[in-house]
Amino acid sequence: MRKEKEERILECIREQEKISRISLAKLLQWNPTTVGSIVAELLKKSYIQEVEMEASTGGRKATLLSLKEDMSPSILGISFAPSFLQIGIGSIQGKIFETEKIVLTPLIIEKIWQFLFQIIDKKLNKWKEIRQISVIISGLVNSEKGVSIFSPHYQWRNIEIKKILEERYQKKVFVENDVRAMALLEKSFGSCKKKRNFVVLNIGDGVGSSIFIDNKLYIGSYSSSGELGHMQVNAKGLRRCSCGKIGCLESEVSNLSILDKISSQIKLGQYSILRQKLKRDGNLSIEDFLFALGEKDLLALQIAEESVEMITRALDAIISLLNPERVILYGSIFQSEYLYREILKKIQSILISEQGYKISLSNFYKEAYAYAPFAVLRYLSIKN
């Protein structure tokens, strides 16, 4: 019970950023003596600090409390994204001192651990202050044991990441699923600091979601919550998903799926303003697709319409089942004003306003894999 109360006070201080003891007691509706006792213990443990005096309203000035700042480069963050590695040095407050993005090639994937060890060795040699390693990875993750249960993009099963890195480097290692880490990013540094129930939907090279219920990250019984990308949305689909199934949301609306669709149709003779670029370069990027969409390219519009339909089904399921305060969208495709507007229009036509939802874009979508490892430890520092 005492630990739960400590966690609740830490959460309130994080949400408010600065708050007095008496304001904490009012907010939590607890006895001021109880709040004072727990605050004293948290100060003793150096979890929080007294920062300044609250502006006086006539009586004695109240001292404000905030979380203890640690701006040192104490964390090595490693992100195993579907198509790249991102490795950075940062603090528990989310300050990034250095970050490096490495596009994956077949050779790197084949020798991924050897490659990774070389990079980590260099980082640890340069940054002596590093005390912890935070790893995020796509796919099913048992965060408690630090195991990658299944990562379709890396073809991993039951890889003990935590054990491997702790034995080699003798530092504390934390492992989390990438989209769950995005939810922690929103909770720690983003737009959901004060939200207790929200969902993150990420559409990139893969598709996934993560869920906060009653101010807690929902993991699921077998660490597989939020695997929305592997929900079948097209039983008659032709594209096989990275998980092996046919017609999954990921195989229909991910960046890779959209590019495969438009490239295939162009090769079959359908007209698109991207035809010459595909012929010249041999491939297209999601930015190319978004450009074509902005130019009202008919083929791009057709594929976008199909994607809107399936994304809306997913959002309908999320909102109807969980009734979140907010749904946060990550992904390049949502940066298309046309596509985003069409999704909002369609979801409004099938949901009722009384459900009280709000859909918004993340401010971190371009830098999620850079910041997410540090958000994981920020969140855990409060929970533990």
Tab-separated table of C-alpha atoms in Angstrom:
chain	number	residue	atom	x	y	z
A	1	MET	CA	0.000	0.000	0.000
A	2	ARG	CA	2.825	2.404	0.870
A	3	LYS	CA	4.581	1.711	-2.439
A	4	GLU	CA	1.346	2.281	-4.368
A	5	LYS	CA	0.916	5.651	-2.665
A	6	GLU	CA	4.520	6.580	-3.490
A	7	GLU	CA	3.854	5.712	-7.153
A	8	ARG	CA	0.669	7.772	-7.177
A	9	ILE	CA	2.451	10.823	-5.771
A	10	LEU	CA	5.297	10.440	-8.265
A	11	GLU	CA	2.777	10.209	-11.117
A	12	CYS	CA	1.031	13.381	-9.945
A	13	ILE	CA	4.317	15.280	-9.673
A	14	ARG	CA	5.304	14.134	-13.162
A	15	GLU	CA	1.924	15.141	-14.594
A	16	GLN	CA	1.907	18.564	-12.898
A	17	GLU	CA	5.696	19.071	-13.302
A	18	LYS	CA	5.712	21.318	-10.193
A	19	ILE	CA	3.263	21.078	-7.295
A	20	SER	CA	3.103	21.853	-3.568
A	21	ARG	CA	2.352	19.365	-0.783
A	22	ILE	CA	-1.012	20.959	-0.028
A	23	SER	CA	-1.992	20.888	-3.716
A	24	LEU	CA	-1.012	17.216	-3.861
A	25	ALA	CA	-3.249	16.463	-0.883
A	26	LYS	CA	-6.181	18.280	-2.527
A	27	LEU	CA	-5.612	16.605	-5.897
A	28	LEU	CA	-5.380	13.114	-4.403
A	29	GLN	CA	-7.991	13.806	-1.720
A	30	TRP	CA	-5.622	12.420	0.924
A	31	ASN	CA	-4.847	13.569	4.429
A	32	PRO	CA	-2.078	16.264	4.283
A	33	THR	CA	-0.177	14.419	7.033
A	34	THR	CA	-0.077	11.243	4.888
A	35	VAL	CA	1.125	13.227	1.874
A	36	GLY	CA	3.783	14.986	3.962
A	37	SER	CA	5.089	11.669	5.329
A	38	ILE	CA	5.372	10.055	1.864
A	39	VAL	CA	6.935	13.198	0.356
A	40	ALA	CA	9.575	13.174	3.105
A	41	GLU	CA	10.434	9.570	2.232
A	42	LEU	CA	10.668	10.361	-1.498
A	43	LEU	CA	12.928	13.333	-0.763
A	44	LYS	CA	15.140	11.072	1.339
A	45	LYS	CA	15.365	8.572	-1.542
A	46	SER	CA	16.255	11.465	-3.919
A	47	TYR	CA	13.308	10.665	-6.192
A	48	ILE	CA	11.995	14.226	-5.921
A	49	GLN	CA	13.343	17.635	-5.006
A	50	GLU	CA	12.159	20.954	-3.624
A	51	VAL	CA	12.613	23.521	-6.376
A	52	GLU	CA	11.076	26.905	-5.561
A	53	MET	CA	8.446	28.750	-3.582
A	54	GLU	CA	4.891	29.014	-4.876
A	55	ALA	CA	3.603	32.546	-5.487
A	56	SER	CA	1.988	33.817	-2.284
A	57	THR	CA	-1.750	34.520	-2.101
A	58	GLY	CA	-1.489	36.140	1.305
A	59	GLY	CA	-0.376	33.285	3.540
A	60	ARG	CA	2.963	31.514	3.920
A	61	LYS	CA	4.583	30.569	0.610
A	62	ALA	CA	4.386	26.833	-0.206
A	63	THR	CA	7.437	24.929	-1.488
A	64	LEU	CA	7.001	23.298	-4.885
A	65	LEU	CA	8.107	19.739	-5.608
A	66	SER	CA	9.405	18.259	-8.873
A	67	LEU	CA	10.998	15.011	-9.979
A	68	LYS	CA	14.727	14.792	-9.351
A	69	GLU	CA	16.519	15.902	-12.491
A	70	ASP	CA	19.169	13.628	-13.963
A	71	MET	CA	20.505	15.236	-17.107
A	72	SER	CA	23.629	13.084	-17.344
A	73	PRO	CA	24.206	10.857	-20.433
A	74	SER	CA	23.556	7.727	-18.375
A	75	ILE	CA	21.514	5.651	-20.866
A	76	LEU	CA	22.455	3.839	-24.056
A	77	GLY	CA	19.277	3.553	-26.154
A	78	ILE	CA	18.985	0.885	-28.860
A	79	SER	CA	15.990	0.688	-31.203
A	80	PHE	CA	15.498	-2.345	-33.432
A	81	ALA	CA	13.049	-0.792	-35.906
A	82	PRO	CA	11.641	-2.876	-38.789
A	83	SER	CA	14.085	-1.440	-41.344
A	84	PHE	CA	16.818	0.293	-39.342
A	85	LEU	CA	18.755	0.459	-36.098
A	86	GLN	CA	18.818	3.661	-34.039
A	87	ILE	CA	21.427	3.971	-31.311
A	88	GLY	CA	21.696	6.977	-29.038
A	89	ILE	CA	23.019	8.347	-25.784
A	90	GLY	CA	20.609	10.217	-23.533
A	91	SER	CA	19.303	11.017	-20.081
A	92	ILE	CA	16.275	9.852	-18.147
A	93	GLN	CA	14.790	13.319	-18.760
A	94	GLY	CA	14.812	12.697	-22.520
A	95	LYS	CA	17.803	14.841	-23.417
A	96	ILE	CA	19.642	13.248	-26.357
A	97	PHE	CA	23.388	13.824	-26.566
A	98	GLU	CA	24.041	11.699	-29.634
A	99	THR	CA	21.981	9.518	-31.964
A	100	GLU	CA	22.788	7.455	-35.041
A	101	LYS	CA	20.417	5.817	-37.523
A	102	ILE	CA	21.665	2.805	-39.486
A	103	VAL	CA	19.665	1.417	-42.419
A	104	LEU	CA	19.572	-2.376	-42.299
A	105	THR	CA	21.064	-4.377	-45.145
A	106	PRO	CA	20.968	-8.172	-45.595
A	107	LEU	CA	24.631	-8.330	-44.499
A	108	ILE	CA	23.974	-6.357	-41.295
A	109	ILE	CA	20.927	-8.491	-40.442
A	110	GLU	CA	22.955	-11.672	-41.018
A	111	LYS	CA	25.628	-10.511	-38.559
A	112	ILE	CA	23.425	-8.286	-36.396
A	113	TRP	CA	24.918	-9.183	-32.997
A	114	GLN	CA	28.512	-8.886	-34.127
A	115	PHE	CA	27.670	-5.528	-35.706
A	116	LEU	CA	25.779	-4.355	-32.613
A	117	PHE	CA	28.533	-5.359	-30.189
A	118	GLN	CA	31.063	-3.307	-32.162
A	119	ILE	CA	28.851	-0.217	-31.941
A	120	ILE	CA	28.069	-0.672	-28.246
A	121	ASP	CA	31.761	-1.161	-27.441
A	122	LYS	CA	32.577	2.158	-29.125
A	123	LYS	CA	29.733	4.001	-27.368
A	124	LEU	CA	30.665	2.699	-23.925
A	125	ASN	CA	34.300	3.564	-24.509
A	126	LYS	CA	33.332	7.133	-25.438
A	127	TRP	CA	30.560	7.700	-22.864
A	128	LYS	CA	31.860	6.511	-19.512
A	129	GLU	CA	28.754	7.779	-17.661
A	130	ILE	CA	26.456	5.103	-19.175
A	131	ARG	CA	24.880	2.989	-16.427
A	132	GLN	CA	21.873	1.435	-18.172
A	133	ILE	CA	20.916	0.073	-21.586
A	134	SER	CA	17.369	0.444	-22.921
A	135	VAL	CA	16.356	-1.684	-25.909
A	136	ILE	CA	13.139	-1.485	-27.916
A	137	ILE	CA	12.227	-3.876	-30.701
A	138	SER	CA	9.307	-4.613	-33.002
A	139	GLY	CA	7.328	-7.791	-32.431
A	140	LEU	CA	6.293	-9.724	-29.318
A	141	VAL	CA	8.387	-8.844	-26.265
A	142	ASN	CA	8.363	-10.154	-22.703
A	143	SER	CA	9.569	-6.958	-21.059
A	144	GLU	CA	9.800	-8.504	-17.591
A	145	LYS	CA	12.255	-11.180	-18.751
A	146	GLY	CA	13.822	-9.052	-21.485
A	147	VAL	CA	13.062	-11.589	-24.211
A	148	SER	CA	12.182	-11.008	-27.855
A	149	ILE	CA	9.506	-13.702	-28.157
A	150	PHE	CA	8.976	-13.208	-31.874
A	151	SER	CA	10.232	-10.465	-34.178
A	152	PRO	CA	9.061	-11.087	-37.755
A	153	HIS	CA	11.296	-8.372	-39.220
A	154	TYR	CA	14.422	-9.944	-37.671
A	155	GLN	CA	13.175	-13.537	-37.826
A	156	TRP	CA	13.884	-13.954	-34.102
A	157	ARG	CA	12.215	-16.322	-31.668
A	158	ASN	CA	12.899	-16.334	-27.928
A	159	ILE	CA	16.081	-14.249	-28.051
A	160	GLU	CA	17.184	-13.371	-24.501
A	161	ILE	CA	18.326	-9.814	-25.224
A	162	LYS	CA	18.526	-8.777	-21.581
A	163	LYS	CA	20.658	-11.787	-20.631
A	164	ILE	CA	22.962	-11.420	-23.647
A	165	LEU	CA	23.708	-7.748	-23.013
A	166	GLU	CA	23.890	-7.908	-19.211
A	167	GLU	CA	26.369	-10.781	-19.289
A	168	ARG	CA	28.561	-9.026	-21.825
A	169	TYR	CA	28.482	-5.479	-20.425
A	170	GLN	CA	27.608	-5.883	-16.723
A	171	LYS	CA	25.015	-3.102	-16.909
A	172	LYS	CA	21.303	-3.103	-16.189
A	173	VAL	CA	19.326	-3.789	-19.386
A	174	PHE	CA	15.647	-3.105	-20.093
A	175	VAL	CA	13.737	-4.411	-23.124
A	176	GLU	CA	10.361	-3.257	-24.466
A	177	ASN	CA	8.192	-3.572	-27.557
A	178	ASP	CA	8.582	-0.573	-29.891
A	179	VAL	CA	4.946	0.547	-30.011
A	180	ARG	CA	4.473	0.096	-26.253
A	181	ALA	CA	7.552	2.310	-25.925
A	182	MET	CA	5.788	4.917	-28.086
A	183	ALA	CA	2.924	4.932	-25.568
A	184	LEU	CA	5.472	5.493	-22.805
A	185	LEU	CA	6.942	8.294	-24.909
A	186	GLU	CA	3.544	10.005	-25.056
A	187	LYS	CA	3.029	9.435	-21.329
A	188	SER	CA	6.472	10.655	-20.301
A	189	PHE	CA	7.192	13.491	-22.726
A	190	GLY	CA	4.213	13.882	-25.057
A	191	SER	CA	0.555	14.860	-25.173
A	192	CYS	CA	-0.746	12.174	-22.793
A	193	LYS	CA	1.049	13.146	-19.567
A	194	LYS	CA	-2.296	13.767	-17.916
A	195	LYS	CA	-4.298	11.093	-19.777
A	196	ARG	CA	-5.192	7.850	-18.012
A	197	ASN	CA	-6.717	5.957	-20.963
A	198	PHE	CA	-5.244	6.240	-24.438
A	199	VAL	CA	-4.099	4.180	-27.412
A	200	VAL	CA	-1.193	4.582	-29.835
A	201	LEU	CA	-1.566	3.315	-33.412
A	202	ASN	CA	1.655	3.144	-35.413
A	203	ILE	CA	1.748	2.542	-39.163
A	204	GLY	CA	5.209	2.348	-40.660
A	205	ASP	CA	7.035	-0.574	-42.227
A	206	GLY	CA	4.981	-2.583	-39.733
A	207	VAL	CA	1.697	-1.912	-37.921
A	208	GLY	CA	1.143	-2.044	-34.173
A	209	SER	CA	-0.706	-0.460	-31.289
A	210	SER	CA	-0.286	0.012	-27.547
A	211	ILE	CA	-2.775	0.639	-24.775
A	212	PHE	CA	-2.860	2.624	-21.535
A	213	ILE	CA	-5.747	1.629	-19.260
A	214	ASP	CA	-6.375	3.339	-15.917
A	215	ASN	CA	-2.941	4.982	-16.099
A	216	LYS	CA	-1.109	1.683	-16.643
A	217	LEU	CA	0.521	0.224	-19.738
A	218	TYR	CA	-1.462	-2.874	-20.693
A	219	ILE	CA	0.809	-5.814	-21.559
A	220	GLY	CA	-1.606	-8.728	-21.854
A	221	SER	CA	-1.429	-12.242	-20.428
A	222	TYR	CA	1.224	-13.395	-22.881
A	223	SER	CA	2.933	-10.062	-23.714
A	224	SER	CA	1.046	-9.784	-26.998
A	225	SER	CA	-1.386	-6.922	-26.416
A	226	GLY	CA	-1.678	-4.346	-29.174
A	227	GLU	CA	-0.790	-6.650	-32.062
A	228	LEU	CA	-3.423	-4.957	-34.190
A	229	GLY	CA	-1.259	-5.289	-37.283
A	230	HIS	CA	-1.863	-9.034	-37.302
A	231	MET	CA	-5.646	-8.790	-37.120
A	232	GLN	CA	-7.108	-10.117	-40.372
A	233	VAL	CA	-9.019	-7.377	-42.205
A	234	ASN	CA	-9.117	-8.871	-45.716
A	235	ALA	CA	-9.890	-12.575	-45.839
A	236	LYS	CA	-9.611	-12.494	-49.631
A	237	GLY	CA	-6.296	-10.639	-49.595
A	238	LEU	CA	-3.371	-11.775	-51.721
A	239	ARG	CA	-0.481	-10.389	-49.678
A	240	ARG	CA	1.204	-12.498	-47.043
A	241	CYS	CA	2.055	-10.701	-43.822
A	242	SER	CA	5.457	-10.883	-42.120
A	243	CYS	CA	3.770	-13.095	-39.493
A	244	GLY	CA	2.863	-15.625	-42.196
A	245	LYS	CA	-0.899	-14.975	-42.387
A	246	ILE	CA	-2.880	-13.593	-45.329
A	247	GLY	CA	-4.872	-10.348	-45.209
A	248	CYS	CA	-3.520	-8.846	-41.993
A	249	LEU	CA	-3.863	-5.100	-41.427
A	250	GLU	CA	-0.071	-4.839	-41.741
A	251	SER	CA	-0.059	-6.578	-45.110
A	252	GLU	CA	-2.734	-4.151	-46.353
A	253	VAL	CA	-1.805	-0.681	-45.017
A	254	SER	CA	1.836	-0.669	-43.912
A	255	ASN	CA	4.276	1.494	-45.870
A	256	LEU	CA	5.765	-1.599	-47.500
A	257	SER	CA	2.332	-2.890	-48.489
A	258	ILE	CA	1.233	0.428	-49.988
A	259	LEU	CA	4.461	0.679	-52.008
A	260	ASP	CA	4.087	-2.920	-53.170
A	261	LYS	CA	0.532	-2.206	-54.301
A	262	ILE	CA	1.321	0.910	-56.289
A	263	SER	CA	4.501	-0.555	-57.799
A	264	SER	CA	2.696	-3.746	-58.839
A	265	GLN	CA	-0.150	-1.833	-60.477
A	266	ILE	CA	2.254	0.427	-62.398
A	267	LYS	CA	4.152	-2.635	-63.673
A	268	LEU	CA	0.840	-4.124	-64.805
A	269	GLY	CA	0.242	-1.063	-66.962
A	270	GLN	CA	-1.827	1.286	-64.789
A	271	TYR	CA	-0.919	4.932	-65.245
A	272	SER	CA	0.681	6.925	-62.422
A	273	ILE	CA	2.853	10.031	-62.276
A	274	LEU	CA	5.333	7.783	-60.452
A	275	ARG	CA	5.805	5.511	-63.472
A	276	GLN	CA	9.015	7.145	-64.687
A	277	LYS	CA	10.523	7.296	-61.199
A	278	LEU	CA	9.838	3.610	-60.629
A	279	LYS	CA	11.358	2.777	-64.036
A	280	ARG	CA	14.433	4.930	-63.329
A	281	ASP	CA	15.109	4.002	-59.678
A	282	GLY	CA	13.611	0.531	-59.512
A	283	ASN	CA	11.684	1.309	-56.319
A	284	LEU	CA	9.520	3.930	-54.622
A	285	SER	CA	9.469	5.488	-51.156
A	286	ILE	CA	6.482	6.350	-48.975
A	287	GLU	CA	7.343	10.013	-49.642
A	288	ASP	CA	6.855	9.316	-53.362
A	289	PHE	CA	3.412	7.876	-52.647
A	290	LEU	CA	2.453	10.894	-50.506
A	291	PHE	CA	3.640	13.225	-53.276
A	292	ALA	CA	1.467	11.403	-55.815
A	293	LEU	CA	-1.454	11.587	-53.404
A	294	GLY	CA	-0.977	15.340	-53.063
A	295	GLU	CA	-0.989	15.626	-56.859
A	296	LYS	CA	-4.338	13.766	-57.028
A	297	ASP	CA	-2.788	10.794	-58.842
A	298	LEU	CA	-5.719	8.431	-59.532
A	299	LEU	CA	-3.843	5.240	-58.684
A	300	ALA	CA	-2.521	6.726	-55.434
A	301	LEU	CA	-6.039	7.945	-54.557
A	302	GLN	CA	-7.470	4.465	-55.176
A	303	ILE	CA	-4.905	2.823	-52.884
A	304	ALA	CA	-5.400	5.559	-50.278
A	305	GLU	CA	-9.161	4.961	-50.310
A	306	GLU	CA	-8.622	1.238	-49.651
A	307	SER	CA	-6.204	2.065	-46.837
A	308	VAL	CA	-8.610	4.561	-45.252
A	309	GLU	CA	-11.314	1.884	-45.188
A	310	MET	CA	-9.123	-0.631	-43.350
A	311	ILE	CA	-7.509	1.880	-40.973
A	312	THR	CA	-10.985	3.131	-40.053
A	313	ARG	CA	-12.081	-0.417	-39.221
A	314	ALA	CA	-9.119	-0.701	-36.867
A	315	LEU	CA	-9.878	2.644	-35.205
A	316	ASP	CA	-13.554	1.688	-34.873
A	317	ALA	CA	-12.533	-1.506	-33.063
A	318	ILE	CA	-10.121	0.353	-30.767
A	319	ILE	CA	-12.560	3.114	-29.801
A	320	SER	CA	-15.644	0.895	-29.483
A	321	LEU	CA	-13.853	-1.692	-27.356
A	322	LEU	CA	-11.657	0.492	-25.127
A	323	ASN	CA	-13.353	3.931	-25.145
A	324	PRO	CA	-10.026	5.796	-24.778
A	325	GLU	CA	-9.727	9.526	-24.107
A	326	ARG	CA	-7.347	9.834	-27.025
A	327	VAL	CA	-5.908	7.871	-29.950
A	328	ILE	CA	-2.427	9.005	-31.007
A	329	LEU	CA	-1.366	8.273	-34.584
A	330	TYR	CA	2.248	7.598	-35.581
A	331	GLY	CA	3.410	7.178	-39.149
A	332	SER	CA	4.331	9.009	-42.334
A	333	ILE	CA	1.043	8.278	-44.080
A	334	PHE	CA	-0.849	10.318	-41.483
A	335	GLN	CA	1.138	13.382	-42.551
A	336	SER	CA	-0.967	13.457	-45.717
A	337	GLU	CA	-3.658	16.058	-45.017
A	338	TYR	CA	-5.953	14.303	-47.478
A	339	LEU	CA	-5.573	10.846	-45.935
A	340	TYR	CA	-5.800	12.119	-42.335
A	341	ARG	CA	-8.889	14.191	-43.155
A	342	GLU	CA	-10.578	11.229	-44.860
A	343	ILE	CA	-9.889	8.976	-41.864
A	344	LEU	CA	-11.399	11.516	-39.449
A	345	LYS	CA	-14.412	12.021	-41.717
A	346	LYS	CA	-15.081	8.293	-42.055
A	347	ILE	CA	-14.618	7.497	-38.365
A	348	GLN	CA	-16.999	10.332	-37.438
A	349	SER	CA	-19.624	8.794	-39.708
A	350	ILE	CA	-19.607	5.431	-37.893
A	351	LEU	CA	-18.993	6.413	-34.247
A	352	ILE	CA	-21.201	8.427	-31.922
A	353	SER	CA	-19.979	11.661	-30.334
A	354	GLU	CA	-20.949	10.400	-26.868
A	355	GLN	CA	-17.969	8.043	-26.987
A	356	GLY	CA	-15.859	11.116	-26.255
A	357	TYR	CA	-12.793	10.103	-28.263
A	358	LYS	CA	-10.169	12.397	-29.763
A	359	ILE	CA	-7.774	11.390	-32.543
A	360	SER	CA	-4.537	13.344	-32.973
A	361	LEU	CA	-1.098	13.093	-34.557
A	362	SER	CA	2.009	12.514	-32.474
A	363	ASN	CA	4.612	15.258	-32.354
A	364	PHE	CA	7.269	12.548	-32.102
A	365	TYR	CA	6.467	10.524	-35.213
A	366	LYS	CA	9.761	11.370	-36.952
A	367	GLU	CA	11.898	10.815	-33.851
A	368	ALA	CA	10.016	8.085	-31.989
A	369	TYR	CA	12.812	5.515	-32.230
A	370	ALA	CA	15.334	8.095	-31.018
A	371	TYR	CA	13.398	9.108	-27.886
A	372	ALA	CA	11.430	5.967	-26.962
A	373	PRO	CA	14.273	4.070	-25.175
A	374	PHE	CA	14.697	6.982	-22.762
A	375	ALA	CA	10.944	7.259	-22.193
A	376	VAL	CA	10.897	3.603	-21.097
A	377	LEU	CA	13.379	4.268	-18.308
A	378	ARG	CA	11.655	7.547	-17.405
A	379	TYR	CA	8.427	5.610	-16.852
A	380	LEU	CA	10.133	2.779	-14.958
A	381	SER	CA	11.946	5.242	-12.684
A	382	ILE	CA	8.552	6.313	-11.387
A	383	LYS	CA	7.034	2.834	-11.249
A	384	ASN	CA	10.005	1.248	-9.500
